[in-house]
Structure formats: structure tokens, C-alpha cells
Coordinates of C-alpha atoms and ligand atoms in Angstrom, one line a residue:
Chain B
M255 CA 142.7 143.9 97.3
K256 CA 146.1 143.8 95.9
A257 CA 147.2 146.8 94.4
Q258 CA 147.9 146.5 90.6
L259 CA 149.9 149.9 90.4
G260 CA 153.3 149.9 89.6
F261 CA 154.1 152.2 92.3
T262 CA 153.7 150.7 95.4
R263 CA 155.6 152.5 98.7
R264 CA 158.1 149.7 98.1
T265 CA 158.6 150.1 94.6
F266 CA 158.8 154.1 95.3
A267 CA 161.3 153.7 97.9
I268 CA 163.4 151.5 95.8
G269 CA 163.4 154.3 92.5
V270 CA 164.4 157.1 95.0
T271 CA 167.2 155.0 96.3
G272 CA 168.2 154.1 93.2
V273 CA 168.1 158.0 92.0
L274 CA 170.0 159.0 95.3
A275 CA 172.7 156.5 94.1
L276 CA 173.4 157.2 91.0
L277 CA 173.3 161.2 92.0
G278 CA 175.9 160.3 94.4
L279 CA 178.2 158.2 92.7
G280 CA 178.1 161.0 89.9
G281 CA 178.8 163.5 92.4
A282 CA 181.6 161.6 94.5
S283 CA 183.1 160.4 91.2
R284 CA 183.7 164.3 89.9
L285 CA 184.6 165.2 93.6
V286 CA 187.6 162.6 93.8
Q287 CA 190.5 164.0 92.2
E288 CA 191.4 161.7 89.3
K289 CA 194.8 160.9 88.2
P290 CA 195.2 162.1 84.7
L291 CA 195.6 159.6 82.1
T292 CA 197.0 159.5 78.7
R293 CA 194.6 159.1 76.2
P294 CA 194.5 157.7 72.7
P295 CA 194.5 160.4 69.7
G296 CA 191.6 162.5 69.8
G297 CA 190.8 162.1 73.6
Q298 CA 193.2 165.0 74.6
D299 CA 190.2 167.0 75.9
E300 CA 189.5 165.3 79.1
D301 CA 186.2 166.9 79.9
D302 CA 184.7 165.9 76.4
F303 CA 186.0 162.6 76.3
I304 CA 185.0 161.5 80.0
G305 CA 181.6 162.7 79.0
A306 CA 181.4 160.9 75.4
C307 CA 183.3 157.8 76.6
L308 CA 180.9 154.8 76.9
R309 CA 183.6 152.5 77.9
C310 CA 182.5 150.4 75.3
E311 CA 186.5 149.2 75.0
K312 CA 186.2 149.0 71.1
C313 CA 189.4 151.4 70.7
L314 CA 191.3 149.2 72.5
E315 CA 190.0 146.0 70.4
V316 CA 191.0 147.8 67.1
C317 CA 194.4 149.4 67.9
P318 CA 196.7 147.6 65.6
A319 CA 199.5 148.2 68.0
Q320 CA 197.7 147.2 71.0
V321 CA 199.2 150.1 72.7
I322 CA 195.6 150.9 74.6
V323 CA 194.4 149.2 77.6
P324 CA 191.6 149.8 79.8
A325 CA 192.3 151.7 82.9
T326 CA 192.3 150.2 86.0
V327 CA 190.3 151.1 89.3
E328 CA 193.9 152.0 90.6
A329 CA 193.7 155.1 88.3
G330 CA 190.1 156.0 90.1
F331 CA 186.7 154.9 89.6
L332 CA 185.9 157.5 87.2
N333 CA 188.6 156.2 84.8
T334 CA 188.1 152.4 85.2
R335 CA 187.5 151.0 81.9
T336 CA 188.2 154.2 79.9
P337 CA 191.3 153.8 77.3
T338 CA 194.6 154.7 78.3
M339 CA 198.0 154.0 76.8
N340 CA 200.4 151.5 77.8
F341 CA 203.8 152.2 75.9
K342 CA 205.2 148.9 77.3
L343 CA 203.1 147.0 74.9
G344 CA 203.8 149.2 71.8
W345 CA 203.5 152.8 70.7
C346 CA 201.4 154.9 68.7
D347 CA 202.4 155.2 65.0
Y348 CA 198.8 157.2 64.5
C349 CA 198.2 154.0 62.4
K350 CA 200.6 154.9 59.5
D351 CA 201.6 151.2 59.0
Y352 CA 197.9 149.6 59.5
N353 CA 195.5 152.2 58.2
G354 CA 197.5 154.6 56.2
G355 CA 197.7 157.1 58.9
S356 CA 193.9 157.4 59.9
P357 CA 193.9 156.5 63.7
K358 CA 191.6 153.3 63.7
C359 CA 190.8 154.1 67.3
V360 CA 188.9 157.7 66.3
D361 CA 187.3 155.9 63.6
V362 CA 185.5 153.1 65.4
C363 CA 184.5 155.4 68.7
P364 CA 180.9 155.4 68.6
T365 CA 180.0 158.4 70.6
A366 CA 183.0 160.3 69.3
A367 CA 184.6 160.5 73.1
L368 CA 187.9 160.1 70.7
K369 CA 187.5 163.0 67.7
L370 CA 190.4 164.9 65.6
A371 CA 190.0 168.4 64.2
V372 CA 190.3 168.5 60.5
D373 CA 193.6 169.9 60.4
S374 CA 194.8 167.6 62.8
T375 CA 198.2 165.7 62.3
P376 CA 200.6 163.3 64.3
E377 CA 202.6 166.2 65.3
N378 CA 200.0 168.6 67.4
T379 CA 198.0 165.5 68.7
I380 CA 199.7 165.7 72.2
I381 CA 199.3 162.2 73.8
G382 CA 201.8 163.1 76.3
K383 CA 205.1 164.2 76.8
A384 CA 208.4 161.9 77.1
Y385 CA 210.1 162.5 80.6
I386 CA 213.5 161.4 81.4
V387 CA 214.3 160.0 85.3
K388 CA 217.9 160.9 85.1
D389 CA 219.4 158.3 87.5
W390 CA 217.9 155.5 85.9
C391 CA 218.9 156.4 82.3
L392 CA 222.0 154.7 80.8
G393 CA 222.9 157.6 78.4
W394 CA 223.3 160.2 81.5
Q395 CA 225.4 157.6 83.4
G396 CA 227.9 157.7 80.6
K397 CA 227.0 153.8 79.2
G398 CA 226.5 155.3 75.8
C399 CA 223.0 154.4 75.2
R400 CA 221.3 156.3 72.6
I401 CA 218.7 153.9 71.6
C402 CA 215.6 156.3 72.1
L403 CA 217.4 159.1 70.3
E404 CA 217.6 156.7 67.4
Q405 CA 214.6 155.3 67.5
C406 CA 212.2 158.6 68.1
P407 CA 210.0 159.3 64.6
Y408 CA 209.7 163.0 65.3
D409 CA 213.5 163.7 66.5
A410 CA 212.4 165.1 69.4
I411 CA 215.5 163.6 71.5
T412 CA 218.7 164.9 71.1
T413 CA 222.0 165.4 73.6
D414 CA 223.3 168.7 75.3
E415 CA 226.5 169.9 75.1
Y416 CA 227.6 167.3 77.4
S417 CA 226.0 164.4 75.7
R418 CA 223.1 163.8 77.8
I419 CA 220.0 162.7 76.2
R420 CA 217.7 165.6 76.5
V421 CA 213.8 165.5 75.0
K422 CA 213.0 168.5 72.9
Y423 CA 209.6 169.4 74.8
D424 CA 207.8 171.2 72.0
A425 CA 208.7 168.6 69.3
C426 CA 207.3 165.4 71.5
N427 CA 203.9 164.3 70.6
G428 CA 203.9 161.6 73.2
C429 CA 203.8 158.4 70.5
G430 CA 205.7 156.1 73.2
R431 CA 208.2 154.9 70.6
C432 CA 210.9 156.0 73.3
E433 CA 209.3 154.3 76.4
F434 CA 208.8 151.2 74.2
V435 CA 212.3 150.8 73.3
C436 CA 214.1 152.1 76.2
V437 CA 216.2 149.2 77.5
S438 CA 217.1 150.9 80.9
L439 CA 215.1 148.2 82.8
M440 CA 216.2 145.1 81.0
S441 CA 218.5 142.5 82.4
G442 CA 221.7 143.4 82.3
S443 CA 221.0 147.1 82.6
Y444 CA 219.4 147.4 85.8
T445 CA 219.8 150.5 87.3
P446 CA 219.7 150.5 91.2
G447 CA 216.3 151.7 92.4
A448 CA 214.7 151.9 89.2
T449 CA 210.7 151.2 89.6
D450 CA 210.1 152.0 85.7
R451 CA 212.1 152.5 82.5
A452 CA 213.9 155.6 82.3
I453 CA 212.0 157.1 79.6
T454 CA 208.3 157.3 80.0
I455 CA 205.3 159.3 78.7
K456 CA 203.2 160.9 80.9
P457 CA 200.2 163.3 80.6
T458 CA 201.8 166.8 79.7
Q459 CA 200.2 168.4 82.7
I460 CA 202.1 166.1 85.0
V461 CA 205.4 166.1 83.0
D462 CA 205.3 170.2 83.2
F463 CA 204.8 169.9 87.0
L464 CA 207.9 167.6 86.9
L465 CA 209.9 169.9 84.7
A466 CA 209.1 173.1 87.0
N467 CA 210.2 171.3 90.1
E468 CA 213.6 169.8 88.7
V469 CA 216.2 171.3 90.8
N470 CA 219.3 171.3 88.4
G471 CA 217.4 171.4 84.8
Chain F
M67 CA 162.4 113.6 70.7
K68 CA 161.6 116.5 73.4
S69 CA 162.2 119.8 72.1
L70 CA 164.5 122.1 74.3
S71 CA 163.2 124.1 76.5
A72 CA 162.8 128.0 76.1
K73 CA 165.1 128.1 79.1
S74 CA 167.5 126.3 77.4
F75 CA 167.2 128.0 74.1
R76 CA 167.8 131.5 76.1
T77 CA 170.9 130.1 77.3
I78 CA 172.3 129.1 74.2
T79 CA 171.5 132.3 72.4
I80 CA 173.1 134.5 75.5
T81 CA 175.9 132.5 75.5
A82 CA 176.4 132.4 71.6
V83 CA 176.5 136.3 72.3
V84 CA 178.9 136.5 74.8
L85 CA 181.1 133.8 73.0
V86 CA 180.8 135.6 69.4
V87 CA 182.1 139.0 71.6
M88 CA 184.9 137.3 73.1
I89 CA 186.0 135.4 70.0
G90 CA 185.9 138.6 68.4
Y91 CA 188.1 140.2 70.8
V92 CA 190.8 137.5 70.7
T93 CA 190.5 137.5 66.9
R94 CA 190.6 141.5 66.8
S95 CA 187.6 141.2 64.6
E96 CA 186.7 144.7 65.5
L97 CA 182.9 143.6 66.5
G98 CA 182.9 144.8 70.0
N99 CA 180.7 144.1 72.4
L100 CA 177.0 145.1 73.6
S101 CA 177.9 148.7 74.2
A102 CA 178.7 149.6 70.7
L103 CA 178.3 146.1 68.4
G104 CA 179.1 146.2 64.7
W105 CA 181.1 147.8 62.3
G106 CA 181.3 151.2 61.2
L107 CA 177.8 152.7 60.1
I108 CA 176.2 149.4 61.0
T109 CA 176.8 149.4 64.7
A110 CA 174.1 149.3 67.4
I111 CA 174.9 151.4 70.1
C112 CA 173.4 150.7 73.5
P113 CA 170.4 153.2 73.5
L114 CA 170.4 154.0 77.2
G115 CA 174.6 154.7 76.5
F116 CA 173.5 157.0 73.6
L117 CA 171.2 159.2 75.3
E118 CA 173.4 159.2 78.7
T119 CA 176.5 160.9 76.4
M120 CA 174.2 163.0 74.5
L121 CA 173.0 164.6 77.4
A122 CA 176.8 164.5 79.3
S123 CA 178.5 166.2 76.2
K124 CA 175.9 168.1 74.9
T125 CA 176.4 166.8 71.2
L126 CA 174.5 164.7 68.9
I127 CA 176.2 162.1 67.0
P128 CA 174.2 161.4 63.8
Q129 CA 175.9 158.0 63.4
A130 CA 174.8 157.2 67.0
L131 CA 171.3 159.0 66.6
I132 CA 171.0 156.4 63.4
S133 CA 171.6 153.3 65.2
F134 CA 169.0 154.6 68.2
I135 CA 166.3 155.0 65.7
V136 CA 167.0 151.4 64.4
I137 CA 167.1 150.1 68.1
V138 CA 164.0 152.0 68.3
I139 CA 162.4 150.3 65.3
V140 CA 163.8 146.7 66.3
V141 CA 162.1 147.4 69.4
I142 CA 158.8 148.3 68.0
V143 CA 159.0 144.7 65.8
F144 CA 160.2 142.4 68.5
G145 CA 159.6 143.9 71.8
K146 CA 161.5 143.6 75.0
F147 CA 163.4 140.5 73.8
F148 CA 166.8 141.6 74.5
C149 CA 165.9 140.8 78.6
A150 CA 165.5 137.2 78.0
W151 CA 167.4 136.2 74.8
I152 CA 170.5 138.5 74.9
C153 CA 171.1 140.3 78.1
P154 CA 174.3 138.5 79.7
T155 CA 172.4 139.0 83.3
A156 CA 169.9 136.7 82.8
L157 CA 172.6 134.0 82.5
I158 CA 174.6 135.4 85.2
Q159 CA 171.6 135.4 87.8
R160 CA 170.8 131.6 86.7
I161 CA 174.6 130.3 87.0
L162 CA 175.2 131.9 89.9
P163 CA 173.8 130.7 93.5
K164 CA 170.8 132.2 94.5
R165 CA 170.4 134.3 97.6
S166 CA 167.4 132.4 99.2
K167 CA 164.9 130.0 98.0
K168 CA 162.8 131.6 100.2
K169 CA 162.0 134.6 97.6
E170 CA 161.5 132.0 94.7
T171 CA 159.1 130.1 96.6
A172 CA 157.3 133.5 97.8
N173 CA 156.7 134.2 94.1
I174 CA 155.1 131.0 93.3
S175 CA 152.7 131.2 96.2
E176 CA 151.9 135.0 95.1
A177 CA 151.0 133.5 91.7
A178 CA 149.2 130.8 93.7
D179 CA 147.1 134.0 95.4
Y180 CA 146.0 135.3 92.4
A181 CA 144.5 131.9 91.6
D182 CA 142.8 131.9 95.0
D183 CA 141.4 135.5 94.3
C184 CA 140.4 134.3 91.4
G185 CA 138.5 131.3 93.0
T186 CA 137.4 132.6 96.1
N187 CA 133.8 131.2 96.0
S188 CA 133.5 127.8 97.1
N189 CA 130.7 127.0 94.9
V190 CA 131.9 125.4 92.1
V191 CA 129.8 127.1 89.1
N192 CA 130.3 130.2 90.6
K193 CA 133.9 129.6 90.3
Q194 CA 133.9 128.6 86.9
L195 CA 131.9 131.9 86.3
H196 CA 134.4 133.7 88.0
L197 CA 137.4 131.9 86.2
A198 CA 135.7 132.4 82.3
E199 CA 135.0 136.2 83.5
A200 CA 138.5 136.8 84.6
C201 CA 140.0 135.4 81.4
K202 CA 138.4 138.3 79.5
G203 CA 139.5 141.9 80.9
K204 CA 142.8 143.6 79.3
H205 CA 146.4 143.4 79.8
K206 CA 147.9 146.8 80.8
N207 CA 149.5 148.1 78.3
I208 CA 152.4 149.9 80.1
K209 CA 153.5 150.4 83.8
L210 CA 155.7 152.9 85.5
D211 CA 157.7 151.7 88.2
S212 CA 160.7 152.1 89.9
R213 CA 162.9 151.4 87.0
H214 CA 161.8 154.5 85.2
M215 CA 162.4 156.4 88.3
V216 CA 165.9 155.0 87.8
L217 CA 166.1 155.8 84.4
G218 CA 165.1 159.3 84.9
G219 CA 168.1 159.4 87.6
T220 CA 170.6 158.2 85.1
L221 CA 169.5 160.8 82.4
L222 CA 169.6 163.5 85.2
S223 CA 172.9 162.3 86.5
S224 CA 174.4 162.5 83.3
A225 CA 173.4 165.7 82.3
L226 CA 174.5 167.2 85.8
F227 CA 177.9 165.8 86.1
G228 CA 178.7 165.8 82.3
F229 CA 179.5 161.8 82.2
P230 CA 177.5 158.6 81.9
V231 CA 177.5 157.8 85.3
F232 CA 175.5 154.7 84.9
C233 CA 177.8 153.3 82.6
L234 CA 180.1 153.1 85.6
V235 CA 178.0 150.2 87.2
C236 CA 175.9 149.0 84.0
P237 CA 175.8 145.1 84.7
V238 CA 175.8 144.3 80.9
G239 CA 178.9 146.9 80.6
L240 CA 180.8 145.0 83.3
S241 CA 180.1 141.6 82.5
F242 CA 181.9 142.0 79.4
A243 CA 184.5 144.2 81.3
T244 CA 185.1 141.2 83.7
L245 CA 185.6 138.7 80.8
L246 CA 188.1 141.3 79.1
V247 CA 189.9 142.1 82.3
I248 CA 190.3 138.2 83.0
M249 CA 191.5 137.5 79.6
R250 CA 193.8 140.7 79.7
L251 CA 195.2 138.8 83.2
F252 CA 196.4 135.7 81.4
T253 CA 197.5 137.2 78.2
N254 CA 199.0 140.8 79.2
G255 CA 199.2 139.5 83.2
E256 CA 197.9 142.7 84.1
A257 CA 197.2 142.4 87.8
T258 CA 195.0 144.7 89.2
F259 CA 191.9 144.9 91.8
T260 CA 189.7 145.4 88.9
V261 CA 189.5 141.9 88.5
L262 CA 188.0 141.4 91.7
L263 CA 185.8 144.9 92.0
F264 CA 183.5 144.3 88.9
P265 CA 182.5 140.6 89.9
A266 CA 181.9 142.3 93.4
I267 CA 179.7 145.0 92.0
L268 CA 178.1 142.2 89.5
I269 CA 177.2 140.2 92.3
L270 CA 176.1 143.2 94.6
E271 CA 173.6 144.0 91.8
L272 CA 172.4 141.0 90.8
I273 CA 172.4 138.7 93.6
V274 CA 172.2 140.1 96.3
F275 CA 169.7 142.3 94.9
R276 CA 167.9 140.0 93.0
K277 CA 165.1 142.2 91.6
W278 CA 168.0 144.3 89.4
C279 CA 166.0 143.8 86.3
T280 CA 162.0 144.4 86.9
K281 CA 163.0 146.9 89.9
I282 CA 166.2 148.9 88.9
C283 CA 167.6 148.3 85.8
P284 CA 167.2 151.9 83.7
L285 CA 168.3 149.6 80.5
G286 CA 165.4 147.7 80.5
A287 CA 162.7 150.5 81.8
C288 CA 164.1 152.3 78.4
V289 CA 163.6 149.2 76.6
S290 CA 160.0 148.7 78.1
L291 CA 159.1 152.4 77.4
L292 CA 159.7 151.8 73.4
S293 CA 158.1 148.3 73.5
G294 CA 154.9 149.6 74.6
L295 CA 154.8 150.4 71.1
N296 CA 155.3 146.6 70.4
R297 CA 152.2 145.0 69.0
F298 CA 153.9 141.8 67.1
F299 CA 154.7 138.9 68.5
R300 CA 152.9 139.1 71.9
P301 CA 151.9 136.1 73.5
H302 CA 148.5 135.1 72.5
I303 CA 145.9 132.2 74.2
D304 CA 143.7 130.6 71.7
D305 CA 140.7 129.9 73.8
N306 CA 139.8 127.1 71.6
K307 CA 142.6 125.1 73.4
C308 CA 143.2 126.7 76.9
L309 CA 141.8 124.4 79.4
V310 CA 139.7 127.2 81.3
T311 CA 137.8 128.4 78.6
A312 CA 137.4 125.3 76.4
E313 CA 137.0 122.9 79.1
N314 CA 135.9 124.9 82.3
K315 CA 138.8 123.6 84.1
E316 CA 141.2 125.1 86.5
C317 CA 144.5 126.2 85.1
Y318 CA 147.1 128.3 86.5
R319 CA 150.3 127.4 84.6
C320 CA 150.9 130.3 82.5
S321 CA 149.6 132.7 85.4
K322 CA 152.7 131.3 87.6
A323 CA 155.0 130.5 84.7
C324 CA 155.8 134.3 84.0
N325 CA 158.5 134.5 87.0
V326 CA 160.6 137.4 86.1
E327 CA 157.8 139.8 84.5
K328 CA 154.7 138.7 86.6
I329 CA 152.4 138.9 83.7
N330 CA 149.3 136.9 84.1
L331 CA 148.6 136.1 80.8
R332 CA 145.2 133.7 81.4
F333 CA 143.8 136.4 84.0
P334 CA 144.7 139.7 82.9
S335 CA 143.2 141.5 85.9
K336 CA 145.4 139.6 88.4
S337 CA 148.4 140.5 86.5
G338 CA 151.4 142.3 88.4
G339 CA 153.1 143.3 85.1
S340 CA 152.3 145.1 81.7
M341 CA 152.3 143.7 78.4
N342 CA 155.3 146.0 77.1
D343 CA 157.4 144.2 79.5
C344 CA 157.1 140.9 78.1
S345 CA 160.3 139.4 76.9
K346 CA 159.4 136.8 74.5
C347 CA 160.8 134.6 76.7
R348 CA 158.0 131.9 76.1
E349 CA 157.9 130.3 79.6
C350 CA 154.2 131.0 79.4
S351 CA 153.8 129.2 76.5
D352 CA 156.3 126.1 77.4
S353 CA 154.1 125.6 80.7
C354 CA 151.1 125.3 78.8
P355 CA 149.7 121.6 79.0
T356 CA 147.5 122.4 75.7
N357 CA 150.3 124.1 73.6
A358 CA 147.3 126.9 73.4
I359 CA 150.1 130.2 73.8
K360 CA 151.7 131.1 70.3
F361 CA 153.5 134.3 69.6
P362 CA 151.9 135.1 66.1
F363 CA 153.4 137.9 64.3
L364 CA 150.1 139.9 64.2
P365 CA 147.8 140.5 67.1
K366 CA 145.3 138.0 67.0
N367 CA 142.2 139.6 67.9
L368 CA 141.0 140.5 64.5
E369 CA 142.0 136.8 63.3
R370 CA 139.8 135.4 65.7
E371 CA 136.6 137.0 64.5
K372 CA 137.5 136.6 60.5
P373 CA 137.1 132.6 60.2
V374 CA 134.1 132.8 62.1
L375 CA 131.8 134.9 59.9
P376 CA 132.6 133.8 56.4
T377 CA 132.3 130.3 57.2
K378 CA 128.5 130.8 58.4
H379 CA 128.1 132.9 55.7
F380 CA 129.3 130.7 53.3
S381 CA 127.1 127.8 55.0
T382 CA 124.2 129.5 54.6
K383 CA 124.3 129.9 51.1
N384 CA 125.2 126.7 50.2
E385 CA 122.0 125.5 51.6
Ligands
LIG68 S1 196.1 155.8 66.4 FE1 196.0 153.9 65.9 S2 198.1 153.1 66.8 FE2 197.6 155.1 67.6 S3 196.4 154.6 69.4 FE3 194.9 154.8 67.9 S4 194.4 152.7 67.0 FE4 196.7 152.5 68.1
LIG69 S1 185.8 153.6 71.6 FE1 185.3 155.7 72.3 S2 183.7 155.0 73.7 FE2 184.4 152.9 73.4 S3 186.0 153.1 75.1 FE3 187.1 153.8 73.4 S4 187.0 156.1 73.8 FE4 185.5 155.0 75.0
LIG70 S1 210.5 161.5 72.6 FE1 209.4 159.5 72.8 S2 207.3 160.1 72.7 FE2 208.3 161.9 72.1 S3 208.2 162.1 70.1 FE3 210.1 160.8 70.7 S4 209.9 158.9 70.7 FE4 207.8 159.9 70.6
LIG71 S1 154.3 136.7 79.2 FE1 155.1 134.8 78.5 S2 157.0 135.6 77.0 FE2 156.0 136.9 78.0 S3 157.7 137.4 79.6 FE3 155.9 136.3 80.6 S4 156.4 134.0 80.3 FE4 157.8 135.7 78.9
LIG72 S1 148.5 127.2 80.9 FE1 147.4 126.8 78.8 S2 145.9 126.2 79.7 FE2 146.4 126.4 81.4 S3 145.4 128.5 81.6 FE3 147.4 129.0 80.4 S4 146.5 129.0 78.2 FE4 145.2 128.1 79.5

């Protein structure tokens, strides 16, 4: 007689292997230190976000500014396919232009991985913070560049007494416009050694770390 | 004109789903993919994803719950059709090279085994009796197996680690993610190892381990549990047409046709699967030489008796 039961020895072994594989995958993903990423508005509480994000990639499909991209495996396996911001492609205006200031990414997220408190404003939704690498910044090198300062929608960029570009940390919400418009890497304004634009948006904790470790302020 | 085989039909529906999602993505229609398909309130959220994220984030999103309930109703009405008609993994398994022919032929000889089992007696009359007897019997309605264990593991890991662990490796999600990442490679020039990683995982899951759907898939397990309640559109043999019951002949075509779910529609006691796993793929009805297998909206058992009694009644009155 052939066994008609669902559970043959083999089936049971496959089941156990499957369960262990999932527990292993979950545990391993949690153990590995993941790189912090900039998230679309409403994804700032990383624990809540990663717990609810299905990786359906709907937010990036709807973003009118096309600034959301799927994180790649280089950002860690746990982060893969989750939405992150790429300010080389655009900047986040909180959907002011296209959706009357109601973030579309938050609207479409099926599991509320992106969610905003009722009193949320663009100003208090901190995607990240702008950070300037002084050696790469044309303004810092006396070449007179003021583009990011002129474009920042939140007046978060200013100049100090030596007319060098400074970010007003508390005023910046990481909208990314400065990074989007920064010309430091464009042809003709190439700065030796630069691997990225002079001003970039990074997750708040990374900027805090960089600022704390700056030698001469 | 020969009508299209069920298999070609299934290829068409799956391809159509994939194309619609891709076109939706390019035209920014905000449709989404199978993880969350639709607009606003009318969005079908993957039922497994819903359960996982609910357990992981320990919050219940009303909109997601509504979608889940709607999906439960759809599965009760239509059964496990998703697996044959919509899920892209079925197509991937068909277009990518098979690991080895051996496995495939093994399935067929397994089916032939049932056949031999049915007719072990050399005596022809006995054999026919045996076959007719084997036709009766009832199909198991639900079968628990390794998939359901993996489903348990999926929910447990989400609750323990606080994120939808299975979503990381879900072949449905990864199929669409692969297309997306390839599209982005061309449109945005985003070169990343992800382009290699996703297909590698898919190949591992679906090609190296060909039994994914019947042995592992927790999404299939989830749907199969719900489709235990499904009574509509179940395959049904018209005994007046079937060669075995109507003409006392030997026929094992539908017994062998169900090559994914291993349901032996004609000889229930020899079935390797249970009715809730029927994906309504129509392979069995395609294989039947006398067109005896139909997928009626309502279960046929009641209907079968009805036409017999009234006619008899009627004729006696007429005399
Ligand atoms: S708020 Fe609007 S512009 Fe900003 S990331 Fe979300 S969808 Fe894009
Ligand atoms: S829409 Fe929500 S669930 Fe989907 S990828 Fe974006 S954040 Fe994740
Ligand atoms: S400094 Fe840059 S990121 Fe910050 S608010 Fe201004 S433009 Fe946006
Ligand atoms: S019983 Fe028929 S329709 Fe159902 S899965 Fe098997 S072959 Fe397909
Ligand atoms: S294939 Fe048709 S004729 Fe043959 S056993 Fe099945 S129902 Fe009967």
C-alpha cells in the first residue's frame, strides 16, 4: 500500500527544513548590521517601517518626483527592495505640486509601512539631513557657487561669516533639492577626488556621526 | 478549428497579468503588482503578506483586513485558481529548462502505478469490477503537508523577528522585482548585483527545487486552506460519458493528467492530492477523450439524482 497521508517522512523533513530556513533567514537578517537608509515620508520609524513593508514597490511607482528607488542588495539583504530615496533623480516636495501636499507614497502604501501622524508637516518629517563635503564644494573653494542655497525650499542653507556654505541642521528636512541641483560633479566643475556630489542627504544618524567627528567644525 | 489547450490558455492569462503590471508600471498607472494590486480601497493585498505584516508590526490595518476578507470570499468561490492561472511561477517553471527529465517521467510512472494498483487482478471481470468500485469513494477535502508547516514557519518568523521574512524570498514578489530591476537597469542605468541575485534565488527555488509549489509554497498553503471551503467549479466526471463507468473500459488519462497536484479524479482512493488543492487548471478535462469532465458552478451530486426521479415519475403517470 502506498501511503496516502500528506505527511510522509520526506514531506515532514522538507517542512522542518523550510521552517528552519525561514527562522534562520529572519535571524540572520536581524543580526547583520544593516546600513541605515533614507526612507520616503512616513517611513522614519525604521522598526515600524521594516515590520510592515511588503516590498510591493508601489510607493516608487506612484512618486510623481520619481525620487524613490528600490534598495539594492548592496544595502543589505533585509533592505533589498524596500524604498529608499535617490536624490540624483529628483527631490521630494511632499507632493505639493502634484497632489496638493498629501504624500502619494503614504496614500498608496497598502500596509501603512509609510504613515504620517496627523500633525505631520514637511518641516517635521525628517527624511534625512544634508551634509556638505567641504573639499568637494565649489562654494567652499571660493568659486562662488550658491546654487543649493538659492534652491533650498526651507531656507536651510546659509553662509557663515567667511561666506562659506553651511547647512542649518534644524531647518533641514532632507527634501533633497540641494543634492539634486548640486553642480559639483558636473563637467567643468570637477573636483579632484570627489566620488559624489558635494552636498548629499544621509540618514540623520549618519550625519550626526559625521558632524560629531568633524575636526574643525 | 481545434480550440486552445488549457495550458495555452493559462500561459496567456499569466502573461497578460505580467504585461498589465509592466505596462502599468511604465505608464505610472499606480496599479502595482501582485503584492498589492489595484487602486486605493480596491486593492488586493497578498493575503500572506497581510498576515505576515500584521504579526510583524502588531497592528491591524482596516483596509488590509477588508482586502483579506474579499480574497477569502474569492477563494471560496473560485478555489485555488490563482496557482494555475495567475501566479507567474507556473510560467517560469514552464519556460526555463527543466532540471532533468527523470523526475517528469517518474510522475507518470507513479500515475501508472495507481493504474496497476487499480487493476492488480489478471481476471478481466474482476478487474472491471475493481475499477468500477474504485470510481466510487470520496475525495479527501483537505491535505496537510510540508507547505502548511512552512506557512507556520512564515508566520512564526514574522512574529519573532518583526518583519515579513518570507517576503524577502517570495518567488512571486521576486518575479516582479526581477522585471522591475531589469527595467530600471535600462531606463535609469542602475547597475547592481540585485539583477543577478533575484534570478538566482528564483532559479534555486523553482528550478533546482522543482517541487516548490506542492511542497513548500506557504502562499499556496494559505490559499489551499481557504479553498477547503470551495464547492464551486470543482471538476466533476459525468459517469454517463466516462469510458470506465459507461463502457467498462480502462482509462487512466485523467488519473495521470493532474501532474502538479496529483489528484486522481477518477479513482479517489488512489489520489495523491486533495480537492482543495485543485487549481482548476483543466488539464484533466483536456485529457479526457470523451469530454466527460466539466467544472460546473454547483456540485453535481444533487443534480445527478434529480433528472432521474422526475422522469420516471412522469412516465408512470402518463401510462
Ligand atoms: S511625498 Fe511625494 S514626492 Fe515625496 S517621496 Fe512621497 S510620493 Fe515622492
Ligand atoms: S508602498 Fe509601502 S509596503 Fe509597498 S514598498 Fe512602499 S513602503 Fe513598502
Ligand atoms: S538643505 Fe537640502 S535637503 Fe535640507 S531642506 Fe534644504 S534643499 Fe532640502
Ligand atoms: S483536478 Fe484537474 S483541474 Fe484540478 S488541478 Fe488537477 S488537473 Fe487541474
Ligand atoms: S479521462 Fe475521461 S474517460 Fe478517461 S477515466 Fe477520466 S473521465 Fe473517464
